Tab-separated table of C-alpha atoms in Angstrom:
chain	number	residue	atom	x	y	z
A	100	MET	CA	71.419	-65.063	10.953
A	101	LYS	CA	69.211	-63.447	13.351
A	102	SER	CA	66.336	-61.893	11.598
A	103	ALA	CA	66.621	-58.982	14.035
A	104	LEU	CA	70.014	-58.262	12.428
A	105	MET	CA	68.596	-57.713	8.872
A	106	GLU	CA	68.351	-53.909	9.348
A	107	ILE	CA	72.057	-53.569	9.486
A	108	LEU	CA	72.843	-55.482	6.201
A	109	ALA	CA	73.598	-53.495	3.161
A	110	CYS	CA	74.468	-54.216	-0.500
A	111	PRO	CA	78.196	-54.334	-0.901
A	112	ALA	CA	78.048	-52.867	-4.338
A	113	CYS	CA	75.579	-49.870	-4.008
A	114	LYS	CA	75.359	-49.843	-0.263
A	115	SER	CA	71.473	-49.655	-0.241
A	116	LYS	CA	69.080	-51.622	1.778
A	117	LEU	CA	68.337	-55.365	1.298
A	118	ASN	CA	65.038	-57.396	1.295
A	119	LEU	CA	64.951	-60.885	2.622
A	120	GLU	CA	63.237	-63.186	0.154
A	121	SER	CA	61.926	-66.836	0.754
A	122	PRO	CA	63.625	-67.221	4.106
A	123	ALA	CA	63.680	-70.605	5.951
A	124	ARG	CA	63.875	-70.071	9.785
A	125	SER	CA	64.773	-71.759	12.546
A	126	GLY	CA	63.382	-70.150	15.772
A	127	ASP	CA	64.755	-66.650	15.339
A	128	ASP	CA	67.398	-67.778	12.845
A	129	VAL	CA	67.246	-67.386	9.205
A	130	VAL	CA	68.939	-70.342	7.906
A	131	SER	CA	68.644	-69.757	4.224
A	132	GLY	CA	67.063	-67.394	1.662
A	133	THR	CA	68.094	-64.684	-0.595
A	134	LEU	CA	69.192	-61.001	0.049
A	135	ARG	CA	67.979	-58.709	-2.660
A	136	CYS	CA	69.286	-55.108	-3.049
A	137	THR	CA	66.301	-52.737	-2.955
A	138	LYS	CA	68.144	-50.624	-5.438
A	139	CYS	CA	70.193	-52.443	-7.863
A	140	GLY	CA	68.498	-55.765	-7.589
A	141	GLU	CA	71.736	-57.702	-7.032
A	142	ALA	CA	70.730	-61.041	-4.992
A	143	TYR	CA	72.942	-62.328	-2.323
A	144	PRO	CA	72.501	-66.042	-0.698
A	145	ILE	CA	72.020	-67.042	2.750
A	146	LYS	CA	73.148	-70.621	3.086
A	147	ASP	CA	73.571	-72.623	6.600
A	148	GLY	CA	72.659	-69.248	8.301
A	149	ILE	CA	75.576	-67.184	6.824
A	150	PRO	CA	74.769	-64.302	4.474
A	151	ASN	CA	77.230	-64.129	1.606
A	152	LEU	CA	77.631	-60.599	1.075
A	153	LEU	CA	80.817	-60.968	-1.303
A	154	PRO	CA	80.358	-58.461	-3.913
A	155	PRO	CA	79.487	-59.633	-7.530
A	156	GLU	CA	82.706	-58.863	-8.873
A	157	TYR	CA	84.629	-60.441	-6.207
A	158	ARG	CA	82.595	-63.715	-6.236
A	159	ASP	CA	84.461	-65.118	-9.197
A	160	ARG	CA	87.513	-62.562	-9.561
A	161	PRO	CA	90.085	-62.185	-7.110
A	162	ALA	CA	90.989	-58.421	-5.831
A	163	SER	CA	94.232	-58.655	-7.776
A	164	SER	CA	92.196	-58.584	-11.116
A	165	LEU	CA	90.330	-55.244	-10.017
A	166	PRO	CA	91.062	-52.106	-12.053
A	167	GLY	CA	94.097	-50.362	-10.220
A	168	ALA	CA	95.207	-53.430	-8.343
A	169	HIS	CA	98.945	-53.500	-8.019
B	233	MET	CA	95.748	-81.786	4.797
B	234	LYS	CA	97.790	-79.002	3.588
B	235	LYS	CA	96.854	-77.594	0.262
B	236	LEU	CA	99.808	-76.304	-1.800
B	237	PHE	CA	98.751	-73.542	-4.089
B	238	SER	CA	98.555	-74.702	-7.503
B	239	VAL	CA	99.815	-72.875	-10.705
B	240	GLY	CA	97.378	-70.011	-11.424
B	241	GLU	CA	95.948	-69.718	-7.960
B	242	THR	CA	95.635	-66.232	-6.879
B	243	LEU	CA	96.998	-64.543	-3.903
B	244	THR	CA	93.551	-64.391	-2.429
B	245	GLU	CA	92.706	-67.827	-3.033
B	246	SER	CA	95.869	-68.938	-1.303
B	247	VAL	CA	95.114	-66.748	1.485
B	248	GLN	CA	91.737	-68.274	1.808
B	249	ALA	CA	93.099	-71.799	1.707
B	250	HIS	CA	95.533	-71.000	4.516
B	251	TYR	CA	92.888	-69.617	6.736
B	252	THR	CA	90.307	-72.418	5.873
B	253	GLU	CA	92.921	-74.634	7.223
B	254	LEU	CA	93.233	-72.506	10.556
B	255	ALA	CA	89.533	-72.454	10.834
B	256	GLU	CA	89.293	-76.266	10.714
B	257	ARG	CA	91.982	-76.372	13.326
B	258	GLY	CA	89.888	-74.003	15.431
B	259	GLU	CA	86.550	-76.170	15.077
B	260	ALA	CA	88.803	-79.372	15.934
B	261	ALA	CA	89.898	-77.670	19.040
B	262	ALA	CA	86.431	-76.662	19.852
B	263	ILE	CA	85.237	-80.274	19.602
B	264	ALA	CA	88.189	-81.564	21.671
B	265	GLY	CA	87.574	-78.968	24.243
B	266	ALA	CA	91.369	-78.211	24.170
B	267	ALA	CA	93.603	-75.183	23.231
B	268	VAL	CA	95.708	-75.991	20.168
B	269	ALA	CA	98.697	-73.889	20.027
B	270	SER	CA	98.419	-71.500	17.383
B	271	THR	CA	101.066	-71.199	14.671
B	272	GLU	CA	100.277	-67.801	13.518
B	273	CYS	CA	102.433	-64.650	13.586
B	274	CYS	CA	101.529	-63.979	17.336
B	275	SER	CA	100.215	-66.413	20.128
B	276	THR	CA	97.350	-65.486	22.018
B	277	LYS	CA	99.199	-65.130	25.243
B	278	GLU	CA	101.483	-62.497	23.810
B	279	VAL	CA	98.424	-60.306	22.796
B	280	TYR	CA	95.472	-60.981	25.275
B	281	SER	CA	95.322	-61.072	29.063
B	282	SER	CA	94.698	-64.395	30.931
B	283	GLU	CA	91.412	-62.871	32.200
B	284	GLU	CA	90.270	-62.019	28.490
B	285	LEU	CA	91.412	-65.581	27.438
B	286	ALA	CA	89.359	-67.196	30.211
B	287	ALA	CA	86.101	-65.490	29.026
B	288	LEU	CA	86.592	-67.550	25.621
B	289	THR	CA	86.183	-70.897	24.279
B	290	SER	CA	88.935	-73.001	22.622
B	291	GLY	CA	87.210	-72.925	19.396
B	292	VAL	CA	87.862	-69.241	19.516
B	293	THR	CA	91.528	-68.952	20.656
B	294	ALA	CA	92.761	-71.680	18.459
B	295	ALA	CA	91.866	-69.845	15.282
B	296	SER	CA	93.002	-66.626	16.545
B	297	ALA	CA	96.007	-64.789	14.571
B	298	GLY	CA	96.015	-61.434	15.764
B	299	CYS	CA	98.978	-59.132	16.368
B	300	GLY	CA	97.541	-56.735	18.923
B	301	ASN	CA	94.507	-56.094	21.008
B	302	PRO	CA	92.392	-53.451	19.756
B	303	VAL	CA	89.452	-54.024	21.862
B	304	ALA	CA	91.711	-53.251	24.786
B	305	LEU	CA	92.382	-49.898	23.363
B	306	ALA	CA	89.060	-48.897	21.917
B	307	ASP	CA	87.316	-47.531	24.930
B	308	LEU	CA	84.014	-49.170	23.843
B	309	LYS	CA	80.864	-48.061	25.526
B	310	LYS	CA	77.403	-49.817	26.126
B	311	GLY	CA	75.097	-49.579	22.977
B	312	GLU	CA	77.998	-48.977	20.493
B	313	VAL	CA	77.929	-50.755	17.065
B	314	VAL	CA	81.451	-52.260	16.410
B	315	LEU	CA	82.656	-53.809	13.115
B	316	ASP	CA	85.525	-56.254	12.819
B	317	LEU	CA	87.326	-56.465	9.485
B	318	GLY	CA	88.600	-60.064	9.018
B	319	SER	CA	86.843	-61.444	12.127
B	320	GLY	CA	88.246	-64.971	11.773
B	321	GLY	CA	87.089	-67.231	14.733
B	322	GLY	CA	85.721	-64.051	16.233
B	323	ILE	CA	87.856	-63.493	19.048
B	324	ASP	CA	88.026	-59.687	19.190
B	325	CYS	CA	84.116	-59.449	18.447
B	326	PHE	CA	83.344	-61.809	21.479
B	327	LEU	CA	85.653	-59.546	23.748
B	328	ALA	CA	84.097	-56.303	22.329
B	329	ALA	CA	80.698	-57.977	22.765
B	330	ARG	CA	81.209	-57.814	26.503
B	331	PHE	CA	81.719	-54.146	26.356
B	332	VAL	CA	78.946	-52.890	24.244
B	333	GLY	CA	76.361	-55.124	25.835
B	334	PRO	CA	72.779	-56.324	24.884
B	335	THR	CA	71.941	-52.600	23.496
B	336	GLY	CA	75.022	-52.661	21.184
B	337	ARG	CA	76.196	-54.989	18.697
B	338	VAL	CA	79.201	-56.353	16.955
B	339	ILE	CA	79.671	-57.184	13.350
B	340	GLY	CA	82.206	-59.656	11.908
B	341	VAL	CA	83.130	-59.585	8.439
B	342	ASP	CA	85.376	-62.193	6.714
B	343	MET	CA	86.022	-63.556	3.352
B	344	THR	CA	86.691	-67.068	4.112
B	345	LEU	CA	83.550	-69.225	4.459
B	346	ALA	CA	85.057	-71.825	6.866
B	347	MET	CA	86.183	-68.711	9.230
B	348	VAL	CA	82.521	-67.364	9.238
B	349	GLY	CA	81.101	-70.853	9.763
B	350	LEU	CA	83.675	-71.203	12.876
B	351	ALA	CA	82.715	-67.936	14.128
B	352	ARG	CA	79.023	-68.599	13.932
B	353	LYS	CA	79.304	-72.006	15.790
B	354	ASN	CA	81.468	-70.110	18.435
B	355	ALA	CA	78.745	-67.565	18.892
B	356	GLU	CA	76.243	-70.552	19.344
B	357	ARG	CA	78.655	-72.079	21.959
B	358	MET	CA	79.197	-68.792	23.686
B	359	ASP	CA	75.542	-67.827	23.632
B	360	ALA	CA	76.602	-64.414	22.217
B	361	GLN	CA	73.299	-62.614	21.022
B	362	ASN	CA	74.740	-59.318	20.118
B	363	VAL	CA	77.098	-60.615	17.514
B	364	ILE	CA	76.714	-61.346	13.711
B	365	PHE	CA	79.154	-62.774	11.203
B	366	LYS	CA	78.965	-62.508	7.419
B	367	MET	CA	80.911	-63.288	4.634
B	368	GLY	CA	82.177	-60.068	2.765
B	369	ARG	CA	85.055	-58.200	1.465
B	370	ILE	CA	86.731	-55.490	3.357
B	371	GLU	CA	87.276	-53.651	0.109
B	372	ALA	CA	83.568	-53.506	-0.307
B	373	ILE	CA	82.245	-53.665	3.274
B	374	PRO	CA	78.486	-54.719	3.249
B	375	GLU	CA	77.498	-52.014	5.877
B	376	ARG	CA	75.354	-48.955	5.304
B	377	ASP	CA	76.966	-45.386	5.389
B	378	ALA	CA	77.805	-43.820	8.683
B	379	THR	CA	76.174	-46.593	10.862
B	380	VAL	CA	79.430	-47.872	13.066
B	381	ASP	CA	80.967	-46.475	16.066
B	382	MET	CA	84.039	-48.160	15.995
B	383	VAL	CA	85.916	-50.237	13.275
B	384	MET	CA	88.558	-52.637	14.370
B	385	SER	CA	90.859	-55.058	12.452
B	386	ASN	CA	93.469	-57.304	13.913
B	387	CYS	CA	96.311	-58.295	11.668
B	388	VAL	CA	94.162	-58.433	8.423
B	389	ILE	CA	94.558	-55.396	6.262
B	390	ASN	CA	98.140	-56.430	5.500
B	391	LEU	CA	96.474	-59.212	3.498
B	392	SER	CA	94.449	-56.823	1.025
B	393	GLU	CA	96.143	-55.914	-2.153
B	394	ARG	CA	93.714	-52.893	-2.103
B	395	LYS	CA	94.367	-51.092	1.213
B	396	ASP	CA	93.413	-47.910	-0.335
B	397	LEU	CA	89.957	-49.314	-0.854
B	398	VAL	CA	89.747	-50.694	2.639
B	399	PHE	CA	90.541	-47.377	4.446
B	400	ALA	CA	87.851	-45.445	2.000
B	401	GLU	CA	85.287	-48.038	3.259
B	402	VAL	CA	86.086	-47.463	6.992
B	403	PHE	CA	85.653	-43.743	6.407
B	404	ARG	CA	82.310	-44.481	4.601
B	405	VAL	CA	80.800	-46.865	7.146
B	406	LEU	CA	81.916	-44.953	10.207
B	407	LYS	CA	79.727	-42.375	11.998
B	408	PRO	CA	80.856	-38.794	11.859
B	409	GLY	CA	83.017	-38.774	15.344
B	410	GLY	CA	83.411	-42.405	14.965
B	411	ARG	CA	86.815	-44.086	15.433
B	412	MET	CA	89.023	-47.085	13.864
B	413	VAL	CA	91.367	-48.828	16.053
B	414	ILE	CA	93.334	-51.335	14.146
B	415	SER	CA	96.347	-53.504	14.782
B	416	ASP	CA	98.471	-54.554	11.637
B	417	MET	CA	101.809	-55.515	10.512
B	418	VAL	CA	104.276	-52.615	8.811
B	419	VAL	CA	107.864	-52.490	7.994
B	420	ASP	CA	110.364	-49.782	8.513
B	421	ARG	CA	111.747	-50.170	4.862
B	422	GLU	CA	110.527	-52.037	1.808
B	423	LEU	CA	110.708	-55.843	1.950
B	424	PRO	CA	113.016	-57.469	-0.536
B	425	PRO	CA	111.246	-58.439	-3.732
B	426	GLU	CA	111.532	-62.177	-2.927
B	427	VAL	CA	109.854	-61.881	0.329
B	428	ARG	CA	106.887	-59.759	-1.173
B	429	ALA	CA	106.576	-62.457	-3.876
B	430	ASP	CA	106.367	-65.267	-1.509
B	431	ARG	CA	102.681	-66.263	-0.654
B	432	LYS	CA	103.731	-67.976	2.768
B	433	GLN	CA	105.040	-64.580	3.672
B	434	TRP	CA	101.602	-63.119	2.825
B	435	TRP	CA	99.629	-65.844	4.958
B	436	ALA	CA	102.256	-65.131	7.818
B	437	CYS	CA	100.867	-61.396	7.644
B	438	VAL	CA	104.546	-60.219	6.436
B	439	GLY	CA	104.573	-60.185	2.587
B	440	GLY	CA	101.672	-57.752	2.389
B	441	ALA	CA	102.899	-55.302	5.033
B	442	GLU	CA	103.661	-51.829	4.030
B	443	VAL	CA	106.218	-49.380	4.917
B	444	LYS	CA	104.795	-47.713	7.999
B	445	ALA	CA	104.656	-44.092	6.620
B	446	ASP	CA	102.997	-45.178	3.409
B	447	TYR	CA	100.465	-47.305	5.592
B	448	LEU	CA	99.665	-44.234	7.769
B	449	GLY	CA	99.417	-42.229	4.693
B	450	ARG	CA	96.754	-44.288	3.281
B	451	ILE	CA	94.703	-43.607	6.413
B	452	ARG	CA	95.107	-39.674	6.164
B	453	ASP	CA	94.393	-39.943	2.317
B	454	ALA	CA	91.104	-41.696	3.307
B	455	GLY	CA	90.026	-38.651	5.198
B	456	LEU	CA	90.538	-39.952	8.684
B	457	GLU	CA	91.996	-37.596	11.233
B	458	ARG	CA	93.608	-37.218	14.712
B	459	MET	CA	95.749	-40.427	14.001
B	460	GLU	CA	97.602	-41.699	16.803
B	461	VAL	CA	99.889	-44.611	16.940
B	462	LEU	CA	99.052	-46.458	20.270
B	463	GLU	CA	101.552	-49.393	20.043
B	464	ASP	CA	104.379	-49.988	17.942
B	465	VAL	CA	106.726	-53.080	18.495
B	466	ARG	CA	109.405	-54.903	16.545
B	467	SER	CA	107.743	-58.473	15.965
B	468	MET	CA	110.491	-60.395	15.071
B	469	ILE	CA	114.109	-60.846	16.516
B	470	ALA	CA	116.662	-60.437	13.918
B	471	PRO	CA	120.120	-58.711	13.193
B	472	GLU	CA	120.067	-55.210	12.059
B	473	GLY	CA	120.243	-55.212	8.356
B	474	ASP	CA	118.140	-58.657	8.098
B	475	TRP	CA	114.671	-57.661	6.574
B	476	ARG	CA	113.108	-59.416	9.474
B	477	SER	CA	114.268	-56.677	11.933
B	478	SER	CA	112.237	-54.164	10.193
B	479	VAL	CA	108.911	-55.785	10.746
B	480	ARG	CA	106.567	-54.193	13.225
B	481	SER	CA	103.155	-54.560	14.798
B	482	ILE	CA	101.311	-51.385	15.424
B	483	THR	CA	97.991	-50.419	16.656
B	484	VAL	CA	96.677	-47.107	15.277
B	485	ARG	CA	93.569	-45.092	16.091
B	486	ALA	CA	91.977	-42.458	13.922
B	487	PHE	CA	88.543	-40.601	13.793
B	488	ARG	CA	86.005	-39.657	11.130
B	489	PRO	CA	85.674	-35.964	11.366
B	490	VAL	CA	82.578	-34.954	13.107
């Protein structure tokens, strides 16, 4: 993930800004690290350059088990 | 190897498994430097022009599974921010990136790790600087409010069991006056229950297809306006009365009110 693109990331749960913590860089690329929400505090990992912004309730549970699914 | 879904596997998991396999085929094609015929619902040749395909690498086209060409109908301008829901190997993102240029940017969101990995590699191979891919759900888009000029999606929303949430999220991330241009599968009449219950039909972008009027109704319910169906074609050849005859591929445009 290019560090210049940080600004466009948002927390999928509360839609607030994310801060980048303990990044490992390769040139302009953030290869690993943690994205933490500035509002709700939820943490999202960056692994192999891919930010995983699956919301917490979807990480372990499929959409079909969310309330109101049909 | 084809993974057969096990007892208890959810629909989402089975969709992810299927698209992981397609991503692996895309990566294999990129390494071989050759196009692998897509077995998905529509072939790239039917959907994209030869000029568009010439601009892409084989790792992009081999993993493509679209049913329309939203970029061609999106009237993109330099500097615009584009979001692709279910970006897969990145085909529509790379096409859009040419229109928005270095001052614009294109964001691809996909729930399948292997697809995001393939798209990222494809971006490196194509040296696409203004494209970013991230793992996320289209029902909970990891974008800030009112930040996107154009939301696109190509044959993906049918795979969601919560289409209502998807369109509500599209409305939220669009700037006022921003537009959505999406291609998707719909049906003229309700599918037989056995088709709807068949996971292979979901992967094929048919099992989750909604009745067209209901689908368009959801877009309206989300608050998007000036809706227009730009394309509407029958996608399977079958005798009248056969459920296959009711399957259509549509491209819809709608705007967030100013």
